[in-house]
DNA sequence: TGACATGGATTGAATTAAGCTATGGACAAG
DNA sequence: CTTGTCCATAGCTTAATTCAATCCATGTCA
């Protein structure tokens, strides 16, 4: 078995066409055909099913190609390691965070990283968990910050901190009279939610099942209003459209004074989420993980509880 | 770059000797020397430092070899996938658990797995976290059950359940009068601990810092008695040597009647541990993980709280 | 139905890479 | 100064890879 053969089967699996795959690999079609046949004989299974007018993957082939991709990635990483020399903290790092973390973590994290790894330029992105996951797996991102639970094949995760949720109220709201708020108090309130796809939306609904949006209108407005970001929701809370639930790191960073907005904590059991790092298991720069881990723990996120560190 | 070259550098890194490495690879010494030189030229770095009387790894070389090992493992897995054919649930699985989980989980888990994956013979082991980790990394185990926190390079973890701790008392003990017990109640008690190396020992000490063992003797016995397993500790509790803290799954499975032993829950905050699966990120049988996950969730562990599943 | 197009398999020659034996050269020990 | 160790180099052989040319099965359309 050679890396070349693995490249060939990955190409055919991608192109679904021997000729095109051969072109993509810069070899002739017979070369590729022979190489694949040789590999199939060595492995004792047929990877592709040559139909009359199409090439498809056999069930085993599917998994073989997946595994081959991993092997190729690992081999590529050998080159990367050699390229970047001994300093893992040199060279760019592509980092992603979900929408409900990025805006509140990055302003703390990035200055920290500039200090601890000045030779590591950062490419930074915000997106949904699903998009970040895809980009991470495709190698378009190196490390992402998401909320647990999170389990993906060949992705390593590392919990960072537990983040309690808080309630954001207009200052004039009756609930501001309470010192802490239970999820039952939210049942009759108009709780503004993020749109579908935001995992924080699901976290809130889990903590407050009664907040599940109902179809229909109240006056001109839909029964439940969905915001496209925590900041738009904050504006709507100010404007009196309703109240909302925020992760605590998002509670402080805003431009409204206490005369307009009030924050109240939850009474026990306090709903919360666990924020974690995730990276490809094959990511070849362990020190980068350590540095980011340390940097986040060094961030001034006063309301969170850091998870005990890596051993 | 070829897999053969990677095998060569891994061998030299292991043997620290070109000649011996060549023998281990079943090739002549010049073959190996040339191949390594070629790879070093391709990568543009020198992997080994040829000293007068010894071969050592350069700093970059160290990481290159590590990465090479990963690539070789991934390539091996291609063969494994082909070998076991389309059925990931066929072929033996080597599973490990720490001492404080295995005896209580296996009797539930193994019959479950026999049902859901009858063609998968199980090789089962119990050991300390550190030993299991080493065996997992070396490929001597496929999947292990440990307690969080757990973070190892290129190991994937998946939380399974939260397990509250309980207090085990002789039936005649004054604390049996209480419905629930707080850690402060343990301060003046003789709390029997597991020996060093058991992570559960550390969990107990974290929940009850006052229980940290003090040197010295009480009469003939050491001030703090350490047991080699939860079962030996249970015997000692029966015999009146002291009380102990157990994970709740270990509380029920014993041969003593309620007339001798009493179990009491903790009052809030209830100390607990999170039990998780861990496997090499390169482990090529994702369905096996799913099946074990499902099997454990199907176990009759009434006292635990299962963590939300994989998405 | 038959000419043609498509797409993978086969063939055989040319090239390249990987392997071996023999030898060279640096270094340390005696 | 000799000897032994150990990695590097040279020259040769053999095996593997690649390509162009060709074959063959299948599907399309007049």
XYZ file of C-alpha atoms (C1' of nucleotides) in Angstrom:
682
model
C 0.000 0.000 0.000
C 1.389 3.404 -0.915
C 0.287 6.949 -0.287
C -0.058 7.370 -4.041
C -2.594 4.563 -4.195
C -4.524 6.161 -1.360
C -4.513 9.469 -3.217
C -5.887 7.684 -6.262
C -8.832 6.096 -4.494
C -9.672 9.353 -2.760
C -9.651 11.097 -6.121
C -11.898 8.492 -7.730
C -14.245 8.615 -4.763
C -14.446 12.365 -5.193
C -14.747 12.498 -8.981
C -16.733 9.281 -9.396
C -14.888 8.919 -12.665
C -11.559 7.192 -13.369
C -10.575 9.479 -16.187
C -11.272 12.690 -14.326
C -9.600 11.353 -11.229
C -6.534 10.480 -13.281
C -6.436 14.011 -14.626
C -6.765 15.399 -11.116
C -3.811 13.245 -10.059
C -1.767 14.207 -13.137
C -1.420 10.639 -14.313
C -2.869 8.660 -17.174
C -6.077 6.737 -16.731
C -4.410 3.290 -17.060
C -1.908 4.206 -14.362
C -4.711 4.975 -12.016
C -6.750 1.922 -13.002
C -3.813 -0.388 -12.456
C -2.860 1.198 -9.162
C -6.373 0.889 -7.834
C -6.650 -2.678 -8.991
C -3.390 -3.456 -7.233
C -4.623 -1.884 -4.015
C -7.922 -3.728 -4.238
C -6.027 -6.986 -4.658
C -3.741 -6.216 -1.735
C -6.664 -5.382 0.513
C -8.722 -8.262 -0.802
C -11.856 -6.187 -1.276
C -13.283 -4.236 -4.155
C -13.447 -0.570 -3.282
C -15.394 0.650 -6.307
C -18.318 -0.810 -8.140
C -17.810 -0.199 -11.818
C -21.311 0.217 -13.145
C -22.055 0.512 -16.811
C -22.304 4.255 -16.731
C -21.083 5.232 -13.336
C -18.557 4.453 -10.666
C -19.811 4.049 -7.123
C -18.264 3.174 -3.796
C -18.846 -0.233 -2.281
C -19.932 -0.181 1.392
C -16.444 -1.193 2.522
C -14.966 1.182 -0.007
C -16.704 4.061 1.624
C -14.964 3.414 4.903
C -11.657 2.639 3.240
C -11.719 5.977 1.456
C -12.543 7.766 4.688
C -9.652 6.084 6.397
C -7.407 6.793 3.435
C -8.214 10.475 3.741
C -7.135 10.395 7.347
C -3.883 8.715 6.423
C -3.211 11.284 3.714
C -3.964 14.086 6.114
C -1.559 12.628 8.645
C 1.104 12.340 5.977
C 0.492 15.936 4.949
C 0.972 16.955 8.524
C 4.435 15.457 8.473
C 5.252 17.998 5.796
C 3.596 20.769 7.757
C 5.643 19.961 10.822
C 8.819 20.042 8.780
C 7.776 23.267 7.108
C 7.025 25.240 10.215
C 10.194 24.015 11.794
C 10.532 23.580 15.475
C 8.269 26.441 16.452
C 4.664 25.281 16.558
C 3.624 28.752 17.617
C 4.773 30.265 14.339
C 2.529 30.258 11.311
C -1.105 31.258 10.979
C -3.917 29.704 12.967
C -7.511 29.612 11.775
C -9.919 29.760 14.688
C -13.709 29.710 14.773
C -16.341 30.317 17.432
C -20.101 30.124 17.494
C -22.051 33.376 17.263
C -22.947 33.375 20.952
C -19.336 33.038 22.079
C -17.183 34.838 19.535
C -18.230 38.449 20.137
C -17.664 38.101 23.880
C -14.611 35.851 23.911
C -12.522 37.235 21.052
C -11.987 40.725 22.522
C -10.434 39.039 25.558
C -8.769 36.117 23.835
C -7.041 37.743 20.914
C -4.948 40.235 22.890
C -3.957 37.374 25.199
C -2.808 35.305 22.231
C -0.913 38.203 20.718
C 1.078 38.228 23.919
C 1.622 34.488 24.349
C 2.152 33.664 20.657
C 3.160 36.836 18.827
C 4.354 34.951 15.751
C 0.989 33.284 15.191
C -1.338 35.402 13.034
C -4.984 34.608 13.672
C -7.706 34.103 11.109
C -10.932 34.456 13.033
C -14.457 33.407 12.141
C -17.925 33.268 13.675
C -20.599 30.857 12.522
C -23.076 28.151 13.520
C -21.806 24.982 15.138
C -22.685 22.956 12.055
C -20.765 25.208 9.683
C -17.767 25.395 11.989
C -17.781 21.617 12.273
C -17.766 21.204 8.523
C -14.954 23.689 8.081
C -12.985 22.084 10.864
C -13.309 18.670 9.283
C -12.390 20.028 5.864
C -9.258 21.567 7.310
C -10.462 25.106 6.634
C -10.331 25.840 10.363
C -7.810 24.589 12.875
C -9.627 25.004 16.150
C -13.154 26.006 17.121
C -14.923 27.125 20.278
C -18.350 25.562 20.695
C -20.805 24.487 23.398
C -21.126 20.922 24.631
C -22.474 18.356 24.013
C -20.307 17.916 20.982
C -19.172 14.595 19.602
C -17.785 14.187 16.134
C -15.740 11.425 14.647
C -12.006 12.152 14.884
C -12.509 15.518 16.546
C -10.983 16.070 19.976
C -12.735 18.306 22.480
C -11.555 19.919 25.662
C -14.031 21.593 28.050
C -13.040 25.117 29.036
C -15.615 26.640 31.312
C -19.154 26.364 32.612
C -21.158 29.443 31.891
C -24.374 30.136 33.816
C -27.284 31.736 32.026
C -28.811 34.983 33.226
C -32.059 36.815 32.536
C -32.027 40.167 30.784
C -34.965 42.431 31.645
C -36.046 45.934 30.795
C -35.367 47.982 33.933
C -39.074 48.580 34.366
C -40.018 44.907 34.248
C -41.878 43.477 37.301
C -39.438 40.566 37.588
C -36.651 42.991 38.449
C -38.151 42.988 41.913
C -36.884 39.436 42.391
C -33.309 38.760 43.361
C -33.172 35.551 41.346
C -35.464 34.074 38.759
C -36.632 30.531 38.211
C -37.533 29.101 34.836
C -41.192 28.944 35.922
C -41.224 32.729 36.100
C -40.427 32.823 32.400
C -43.460 30.821 31.419
C -45.802 33.740 31.028
C -43.174 36.070 29.667
C -42.359 36.854 26.083
C -38.891 35.338 25.939
C -37.017 36.478 22.866
C -35.098 33.649 21.237
C -32.336 33.307 18.704
C -33.273 31.779 15.364
C -32.988 28.108 14.549
C -29.459 26.833 14.130
C -28.116 28.653 17.153
C -27.343 26.022 19.745
C -27.916 28.583 22.479
C -31.534 28.752 21.381
C -31.830 25.053 22.160
C -30.099 25.484 25.485
C -32.614 28.123 26.485
C -35.532 25.988 25.371
C -34.146 23.087 27.328
C -33.978 25.213 30.448
C -37.408 26.671 29.787
C -39.601 24.266 27.803
C -42.538 26.631 28.157
C -40.690 29.121 25.969
C -41.040 26.919 22.883
C -42.330 29.262 20.221
C -45.953 29.011 19.230
C -47.086 29.836 15.736
C -49.441 32.719 15.231
C -49.437 36.462 15.762
C -49.985 38.899 18.574
C -51.195 42.020 16.868
C -48.854 42.622 13.966
C -45.993 40.629 15.448
C -45.374 36.865 15.454
C -46.181 35.226 18.748
C -42.534 34.534 19.445
C -39.911 36.893 18.145
C -36.588 35.485 17.041
C -33.459 37.566 16.896
C -30.541 36.996 14.569
C -27.949 37.702 17.242
C -27.796 38.253 20.969
C -27.160 41.938 20.286
C -30.307 42.413 18.199
C -32.198 40.648 20.956
C -30.683 43.005 23.484
C -31.958 45.964 21.465
C -35.416 44.411 21.377
C -35.383 43.916 25.134
C -34.532 47.585 25.567
C -37.368 48.496 23.268
C -39.772 46.580 25.493
C -40.591 43.680 23.165
C -39.891 41.122 25.863
C -37.187 39.639 28.030
C -34.447 37.166 27.193
C -31.919 34.707 28.516
C -28.211 35.268 27.902
C -25.060 33.356 28.634
C -23.373 35.344 31.363
C -20.389 36.373 29.234
C -22.831 38.145 26.938
C -24.563 39.949 29.795
C -21.971 42.578 30.529
C -20.697 43.679 27.158
C -23.252 46.170 25.986
C -23.804 49.815 25.429
C -26.980 50.272 27.469
C -26.861 51.635 30.972
C -28.366 49.983 34.013
C -31.207 52.462 33.833
C -32.498 50.648 30.752
C -31.539 47.005 31.317
C -31.364 44.794 34.371
C -29.651 41.442 34.756
C -30.930 38.803 37.163
C -29.393 35.446 37.939
C -31.333 32.202 37.924
C -32.230 30.438 41.127
C -30.991 26.860 41.487
C -30.835 24.761 39.351
C -29.030 27.418 37.364
C -29.174 26.632 33.652
C -25.757 26.762 32.076
C -23.699 25.592 29.144
C -20.202 24.199 28.912
C -17.918 25.860 26.407
C -15.199 23.732 24.875
C -12.394 23.748 22.366
C -12.478 21.302 19.497
C -9.816 20.420 16.948
C -9.036 17.701 14.460
C -7.394 14.795 16.177
C -4.729 14.985 13.520
C -3.917 18.638 14.197
C -0.150 18.574 14.520
C 0.522 21.525 16.844
C -0.322 20.474 20.394
C 1.382 23.517 21.868
C -1.079 25.740 20.051
C -3.888 24.001 21.920
C -2.085 24.504 25.199
C -1.518 28.169 24.505
C -5.148 28.794 23.569
C -6.292 26.844 26.586
C -4.107 28.941 28.835
C -5.085 32.149 27.089
C -8.795 31.510 27.550
C -8.271 30.607 31.173
C -6.395 33.869 31.493
C -9.314 35.825 30.060
C -11.277 38.028 32.337
C -14.504 36.010 32.203
C -15.466 36.641 35.781
C -18.892 34.976 35.745
C -17.779 31.549 34.481
C -16.376 28.561 36.279
C -13.299 27.171 34.576
C -13.176 23.426 34.140
C -10.184 21.763 35.675
C -7.334 21.827 33.188
C -5.591 19.262 31.062
C -3.519 16.913 33.111
C 7.358 10.927 0.745
C 6.397 7.275 1.075
C 5.035 5.153 3.884
C 8.226 3.105 3.697
C 10.317 6.169 4.432
C 8.097 6.979 7.375
C 8.519 3.446 8.664
C 12.274 3.875 8.387
C 12.462 7.043 10.407
C 10.177 5.612 13.060
C 12.432 2.586 13.305
C 15.595 4.685 13.602
C 13.927 6.884 16.198
C 13.070 3.762 18.156
C 16.392 1.930 17.798
C 18.634 4.998 17.793
C 20.839 3.021 15.435
C 20.748 2.856 11.638
C 22.000 -0.703 11.451
C 19.563 -2.090 13.981
C 16.710 -0.127 12.470
C 17.577 -1.562 9.065
C 17.475 -5.057 10.515
C 14.108 -4.325 12.128
C 12.793 -3.176 8.742
C 14.287 -6.181 6.953
C 16.406 -4.058 4.640
C 20.103 -3.347 4.346
C 21.648 -0.460 6.184
C 22.470 1.525 3.006
C 18.894 1.213 1.799
C 17.694 2.761 4.977
C 20.376 5.443 5.015
C 19.577 6.504 1.491
C 15.852 6.516 2.062
C 16.196 8.688 5.129
C 18.535 11.056 3.375
C 16.026 11.346 0.552
C 13.206 12.133 2.976
C 15.308 14.676 4.818
C 16.052 16.382 1.528
C 12.413 16.383 0.500
C 11.332 17.878 3.812
C 14.257 20.271 3.886
C 15.157 19.503 7.488
C 17.498 17.056 9.132
C 15.542 14.614 11.241
C 18.448 12.867 12.931
C 21.673 14.191 14.356
C 24.414 11.755 13.509
C 26.778 12.050 16.434
C 30.108 10.284 16.516
C 28.847 7.456 18.627
C 25.124 7.888 18.722
C 22.107 8.859 16.688
C 19.705 11.343 18.208
C 16.558 13.112 17.088
C 16.654 16.773 16.184
C 13.927 18.903 17.837
C 11.958 19.026 14.578
C 12.707 15.374 14.018
C 11.005 14.489 17.232
C 7.743 15.964 16.047
C 8.155 14.609 12.543
C 8.529 11.108 13.908
C 5.463 11.520 16.109
C 3.478 12.675 13.126
C 4.888 9.867 11.023
C 3.649 7.367 13.575
C 0.180 8.805 13.285
C 0.299 8.548 9.530
C 1.441 4.931 9.718
C -1.299 4.124 12.155
C -3.869 5.690 9.865
C -2.525 3.679 6.956
C -2.679 0.513 9.034
C -6.267 1.278 9.779
C -7.034 1.242 6.082
C -5.968 -2.385 6.119
C -7.970 -3.060 9.240
C -11.085 -1.644 7.663
C -10.600 -3.796 4.603
C -9.872 -6.828 6.730
C -12.958 -6.696 8.859
C -15.045 -6.057 5.809
C -18.156 -4.059 5.917
C -19.144 -5.148 9.375
C -17.439 -2.936 11.926
C -19.164 -4.905 14.648
C -17.289 -8.058 13.737
C -13.834 -8.724 15.099
C -12.537 -8.477 18.639
C -12.674 -5.323 20.724
C -10.281 -4.598 23.564
C -11.943 -2.537 26.242
C -10.583 -1.179 29.510
C -12.126 0.463 32.565
C -10.721 1.917 35.750
C -10.939 -0.187 38.894
C -13.794 1.856 40.345
C -15.985 1.449 37.269
C -15.199 -1.951 35.771
C -16.585 -4.261 38.461
C -19.906 -2.397 38.512
C -20.275 -1.572 34.823
C -19.066 -4.752 33.141
C -21.735 -7.084 34.566
C -24.343 -4.802 33.003
C -22.471 -3.797 29.887
C -21.154 -7.079 28.613
C -24.497 -8.895 28.336
C -25.852 -5.797 26.567
C -23.014 -5.892 24.075
C -23.426 -9.606 23.494
C -26.921 -8.788 22.364
C -26.202 -5.724 20.243
C -22.922 -6.955 18.726
C -22.821 -10.752 18.995
C -19.946 -11.067 16.523
C -17.658 -8.844 18.558
C -15.666 -10.797 21.146
C -14.582 -8.628 24.044
C -11.185 -8.512 25.688
C -11.768 -6.804 28.992
C -9.332 -5.177 31.401
C -9.324 -3.175 34.607
C -6.504 -0.855 35.597
C -5.518 2.649 36.684
C -6.284 5.572 34.396
C -2.601 6.074 33.659
C -2.039 2.471 32.607
C -5.204 2.383 30.524
C -4.134 5.604 28.824
C -0.763 4.176 27.927
C -2.277 0.987 26.563
C -4.855 2.951 24.619
C -2.187 5.098 23.028
C -0.047 2.082 22.223
C -2.977 0.446 20.497
C -3.186 -2.360 23.065
C -6.692 -1.249 23.978
C -9.372 0.108 21.673
C -11.661 1.932 24.052
C -11.543 2.756 27.753
C -13.995 3.926 30.375
C -12.552 6.552 32.688
C -13.616 9.521 34.822
C -13.321 13.118 33.659
C -11.401 15.367 33.510
C -9.423 13.566 30.876
C -7.490 15.233 28.100
C -4.863 13.487 26.063
C -3.391 14.339 22.737
C -5.233 12.605 19.882
C -7.633 10.799 22.200
C -11.353 11.452 21.766
C -13.651 11.402 24.792
C -17.393 11.187 25.094
C -19.135 11.782 28.443
C -21.558 9.035 29.413
C -23.107 9.742 32.761
C -22.837 11.777 35.939
C -22.535 9.594 38.970
C -23.260 11.009 42.415
C -21.204 9.841 45.365
C -22.797 8.269 48.415
C -21.650 7.544 51.947
C -21.306 3.987 53.143
C -21.757 3.518 56.887
C -21.820 0.630 59.289
C -25.499 0.195 60.218
C -24.714 1.156 63.790
C -23.002 4.423 62.903
C -24.473 7.627 64.428
C -24.607 9.324 60.997
C -27.221 6.802 59.867
C -29.658 8.951 61.817
C -29.310 11.631 59.154
C -31.227 11.443 55.895
C -28.421 13.073 53.933
C -24.849 13.825 54.771
C -22.716 16.868 54.038
C -18.985 16.767 53.551
C -18.526 18.634 56.821
C -19.968 15.626 58.641
C -17.079 13.559 57.302
C -14.432 15.757 58.824
C -14.245 13.985 62.146
C -14.834 10.552 60.698
C -12.307 7.960 59.702
C -12.932 7.962 55.976
C -11.346 4.961 54.306
C -9.661 5.870 51.038
C -8.361 4.040 48.013
C -4.611 4.026 47.518
C -2.734 6.534 45.419
C -3.234 6.191 41.682
C -6.987 5.673 41.916
C -8.589 8.771 40.505
C -11.621 8.162 42.692
C -9.416 8.747 45.723
C -8.694 12.217 44.383
C -12.369 12.839 43.692
C -13.215 12.002 47.287
C -10.440 14.207 48.615
C -11.641 17.022 46.417
C -15.140 16.692 47.830
C -13.802 16.352 51.356
C -10.477 18.125 51.781
C -10.513 17.344 55.496
C -10.144 13.659 54.623
C -6.594 14.155 53.339
C -4.625 11.417 55.048
C -2.348 12.386 57.913
C 0.784 10.451 58.632
C 1.090 8.628 61.930
C -0.680 5.829 63.712
C -3.741 5.352 65.839
C -2.886 2.436 68.022
C -1.457 -0.220 65.736
C -3.117 1.139 62.619
C -2.071 3.988 60.366
C -4.065 7.150 60.893
C -5.732 6.817 57.555
C -6.360 3.405 56.104
C -6.108 2.913 52.396
C -7.859 0.107 50.606
C -6.730 -1.506 47.402
C -10.230 -1.708 45.985
C -13.699 -0.474 46.790
C -14.620 -4.010 47.816
C -11.834 -4.334 50.380
C -12.902 -0.953 51.710
C -16.477 -2.194 51.943
C -15.288 -5.129 54.048
C -13.406 -2.760 56.311
C -16.480 -0.591 56.745
C -18.455 -3.661 57.776
C -15.735 -4.512 60.243
C -16.111 -1.108 61.852
C -12.797 0.428 60.780
C -14.489 3.547 59.497
C -16.836 4.863 56.860
C -16.272 5.566 53.193
C -17.496 7.344 50.121
C -18.507 5.352 47.050
C -19.652 6.175 43.553
C -23.315 5.273 43.522
C -22.910 2.432 41.028
C -20.648 0.740 43.545
C -23.100 1.174 46.398
C -25.582 -1.506 45.493
C -23.520 -4.395 44.301
C -22.436 -6.133 47.448
C -23.004 -9.187 49.500
C -23.771 -7.540 52.813
C -27.306 -7.044 53.979
C -28.830 -3.769 55.069
C -28.501 -4.928 58.641
C -24.734 -4.430 58.370
C -24.310 -1.533 55.987
C -26.251 1.662 55.357
C -26.052 3.986 52.400
C -26.740 7.696 52.735
C -26.824 10.281 50.001
C -24.981 13.581 50.186
C -26.809 16.824 50.717
C -26.347 19.491 48.078
C -23.823 20.156 46.564
C -23.686 16.449 45.849
C -20.155 15.419 44.939
C -20.099 13.423 41.743
C -17.908 12.287 38.898
C -18.495 12.158 35.174
C -17.754 8.852 33.513
C -16.692 8.948 29.889
C -15.568 6.796 26.996
C -12.199 7.475 25.413
C -10.673 6.099 22.228
C -7.886 6.871 19.830
C -8.979 9.517 17.393
C -7.753 7.206 14.674
C -9.884 4.275 15.792
C -11.563 3.214 12.574
C -14.832 1.663 13.792
C -17.219 4.488 14.696
C -20.165 2.125 14.923
C -18.463 0.284 17.747
C -18.415 3.538 19.703
C -22.090 4.057 18.982
C -22.972 0.554 20.069
C -21.032 0.820 23.322
C -22.534 4.220 23.950
C -26.003 2.831 23.450
C -25.251 -0.283 25.457
C -24.059 1.709 28.458
C -27.079 3.962 28.246
C -29.170 0.828 28.200
C -27.523 -0.445 31.367
C -29.543 -0.510 34.496
C -27.541 2.154 36.332
C -30.495 3.661 38.112
C -28.602 6.127 40.286
C -26.741 7.962 37.507
C -27.772 10.762 35.224
C -26.952 10.065 31.602
C -25.327 12.864 29.664
C -27.136 13.930 26.548
C -26.057 11.753 23.654
C -24.014 12.282 20.558
C -25.688 14.515 18.071
C -29.650 -2.461 -36.353
C -25.317 -0.410 -36.878
C -22.140 3.520 -36.307
C -20.317 5.976 -32.769
C -19.171 7.667 -28.158
C -17.968 6.729 -23.483
C -15.203 4.793 -19.998
C -12.678 1.419 -17.784
C -9.247 -2.690 -18.620
C -5.160 -4.653 -20.876
C -0.675 -4.733 -23.123
C 4.156 -3.976 -23.679
C 7.915 -0.817 -23.751
C 10.459 2.929 -21.291
C 11.497 5.004 -17.163
C 12.118 5.370 -12.346
C 12.676 3.942 -7.790
C 14.196 0.701 -4.332
C 16.994 -2.672 -3.107
C 21.615 -5.126 -2.482
C 26.839 -5.825 -2.052
C 31.068 -3.753 -1.693
C 33.625 -0.005 -0.245
C 34.911 4.462 1.748
C 35.704 7.627 5.534
C 35.059 9.559 10.195
C 35.762 8.644 14.812
C 36.926 6.395 19.241
C 39.297 2.880 21.868
C 43.251 0.252 22.824
C 48.947 2.947 14.540
C 45.714 -0.444 14.252
C 41.183 -2.025 14.817
C 36.249 -1.914 15.294
C 32.012 0.627 14.853
C 28.930 2.986 12.180
C 26.984 5.780 8.724
C 27.625 7.408 3.749
C 28.555 6.505 -1.086
C 28.988 3.958 -5.556
C 27.632 0.781 -8.893
C 24.671 -2.585 -10.215
C 20.267 -5.358 -10.353
C 15.601 -5.913 -10.035
C 11.038 -4.560 -9.260
C 7.579 -1.143 -9.682
C 5.540 2.663 -12.028
C 4.113 5.016 -15.912
C 2.654 5.927 -20.569
C 0.744 5.439 -25.289
C -1.739 2.523 -27.806
C -5.300 -0.625 -27.973
C -9.169 -3.503 -26.495
C -13.767 -4.383 -25.009
C -18.262 -3.727 -22.862
C -22.014 -0.711 -22.723
C -25.132 2.887 -23.949
C -26.956 6.360 -27.521
C -29.075 7.800 -31.544
C -30.030 7.989 -36.457
